[in-house]
CSV table of C-alpha atoms in Angstrom, one decimal:
chain,number,residue,atom,x,y,z
A,1,MET,CA,57.8,284.5,188.8
A,2,VAL,CA,60.2,287.2,187.4
A,3,ARG,CA,59.5,289.4,184.4
A,4,ASN,CA,62.0,291.6,182.6
A,5,ILE,CA,60.9,295.2,181.9
A,6,ALA,CA,62.5,297.9,179.8
A,7,ASN,CA,61.6,301.5,179.4
A,8,CYS,CA,63.2,304.8,178.6
A,9,LYS,CA,65.1,304.7,182.0
A,10,GLY,CA,66.6,301.2,181.6
A,11,ASN,CA,66.1,297.5,182.3
A,12,PHE,CA,64.4,296.2,185.4
A,13,LYS,CA,63.0,293.0,186.9
A,14,CYS,CA,59.6,292.6,188.5
A,15,GLN,CA,58.8,289.7,190.8
A,16,SER,CA,55.1,290.4,191.4
A,17,TRP,CA,52.1,291.8,189.6
A,18,ASN,CA,51.9,294.7,192.2
A,19,GLU,CA,55.5,295.6,191.5
A,20,LEU,CA,54.7,295.7,187.7
A,21,LYS,CA,51.5,297.6,188.2
A,22,ASP,CA,53.3,300.3,190.3
A,23,PHE,CA,56.0,300.5,187.6
A,24,ILE,CA,53.5,301.1,184.8
A,25,THR,CA,51.4,303.5,186.9
A,26,LYS,CA,54.5,305.6,187.7
A,27,SER,CA,55.5,305.5,184.0
A,28,SER,CA,52.1,307.0,183.1
A,29,PHE,CA,53.2,310.2,184.9
A,30,ASN,CA,56.0,310.7,182.4
A,31,SER,CA,54.8,312.6,179.4
A,32,LEU,CA,55.5,309.7,177.1
A,33,ASP,CA,56.9,306.2,177.8
A,34,ASP,CA,57.4,302.9,176.1
A,35,ILE,CA,57.4,299.8,178.3
A,36,TRP,CA,58.4,296.3,177.1
A,37,ILE,CA,57.7,293.2,179.2
A,38,ASN,CA,59.0,289.7,178.7
A,39,GLY,CA,59.9,286.5,180.5
A,40,ASN,CA,63.3,284.8,180.4
A,41,ASP,CA,63.4,284.9,176.6
A,42,ASP,CA,62.9,287.9,174.2
A,43,TYR,CA,59.6,286.5,173.0
A,44,PRO,CA,56.8,286.5,173.6
A,45,CYS,CA,56.7,290.2,174.7
A,46,LEU,CA,54.2,292.9,175.4
A,47,ALA,CA,54.9,296.5,174.5
A,48,ILE,CA,52.8,299.3,176.1
A,49,LEU,CA,53.0,302.8,174.7
A,50,ILE,CA,51.8,305.3,177.3
A,51,ASN,CA,50.7,308.9,177.1
A,52,ARG,CA,49.2,309.7,180.5
A,53,GLU,CA,45.8,307.9,180.5
A,54,HIS,CA,46.1,306.7,176.9
A,55,ALA,CA,47.9,303.5,175.8
A,56,CYS,CA,48.5,301.4,172.7
A,57,VAL,CA,49.5,297.8,173.3
A,58,HIS,CA,51.4,295.4,171.0
A,59,TYR,CA,51.9,291.7,171.5
A,60,PHE,CA,54.9,290.0,169.8
A,61,LEU,CA,54.7,286.2,169.7
A,62,ASP,CA,58.1,285.8,168.1
A,63,GLY,CA,60.7,287.5,165.9
A,64,GLU,CA,59.1,286.1,162.8
A,65,GLY,CA,56.5,288.9,162.3
A,66,ASN,CA,53.7,287.3,164.4
A,67,MET,CA,52.4,290.5,166.1
A,68,TRP,CA,49.1,292.2,167.1
A,69,GLN,CA,48.0,295.7,168.0
A,70,SER,CA,45.3,296.7,170.4
A,71,VAL,CA,41.9,297.7,168.9
A,72,GLY,CA,40.7,300.9,170.5
A,73,TYR,CA,37.8,303.2,170.3
A,74,GLY,CA,39.5,306.6,170.7
A,75,LYS,CA,38.2,309.8,169.2
A,76,GLU,CA,41.6,311.2,168.1
A,77,ASP,CA,45.0,310.0,167.2
A,78,VAL,CA,47.5,310.1,170.1
A,79,ALA,CA,51.3,310.7,170.1
A,80,PHE,CA,53.5,308.1,171.8
A,81,VAL,CA,57.2,307.3,172.0
A,82,CYS,CA,58.1,304.0,170.3
A,83,ASN,CA,61.8,302.9,170.5
A,84,GLY,CA,62.9,306.4,171.3
A,85,GLU,CA,61.0,308.0,168.3
A,86,LYS,CA,57.8,310.0,168.6
A,87,SER,CA,55.0,308.2,166.8
A,88,VAL,CA,51.3,308.9,166.3
A,89,MET,CA,49.0,306.0,166.7
A,90,PRO,CA,45.5,306.0,165.1
A,91,ALA,CA,42.6,306.5,167.4
A,92,ASN,CA,41.3,303.0,166.6
A,93,SER,CA,44.4,301.5,168.3
A,94,VAL,CA,44.3,303.6,171.5
A,95,ILE,CA,42.9,302.1,174.7
A,96,SER,CA,42.7,303.4,178.3
A,97,LEU,CA,45.6,303.0,180.7
A,98,ASP,CA,43.3,300.8,182.8
A,99,LYS,CA,42.8,298.4,179.9
A,100,ALA,CA,46.5,298.3,179.3
A,101,LEU,CA,47.0,297.4,183.0
A,102,GLU,CA,44.6,294.5,182.5
A,103,CYS,CA,46.6,293.4,179.5
A,104,ALA,CA,49.9,293.6,181.5
A,105,LYS,CA,48.4,291.6,184.4
A,106,GLN,CA,47.3,288.8,182.1
A,107,PHE,CA,50.6,288.8,180.3
A,108,PHE,CA,52.5,288.8,183.6
A,109,GLN,CA,50.6,285.7,184.7
A,110,THR,CA,50.6,283.7,181.5
A,111,LEU,CA,53.1,285.2,178.9
A,112,GLU,CA,50.2,284.7,176.4
A,113,ARG,CA,48.3,287.3,174.4
A,114,PRO,CA,45.8,289.0,176.7
A,115,SER,CA,42.2,288.2,176.1
A,116,CYS,CA,40.8,291.3,177.8
A,117,ILE,CA,40.9,293.5,174.7
A,118,GLU,CA,40.4,293.0,170.9
A,119,TRP,CA,43.5,292.7,168.7
A,120,ARG,CA,44.3,293.2,165.0
A,121,ASP,CA,47.0,291.4,163.1
A,122,LEU,CA,49.9,293.5,161.9
């Protein structure tokens, strides 16, 4: 099973969950990162915004506007980089990096919207 990954340093391929987990974990040491994961096609895809131990996750079913954002329980808004632009996400969309890793694992295995967190329609 191969998954395509893109972040601020380029495009990569991961062939195992452990490889993807290592990639995301290493990215969390960057001050800000934006990771996109998909299969052979552009959609569905999972986008993970990372700022150290904080994350905000988006799931895109297709290019028709069917997308969701993580529901979080943060105490303050957090700055992330999204498509190369600095963006502040509201505290109620910020989850832990560990929860984002759970999402990435489920998505890696199924290419479906992860069920381990709550989502809001966008």
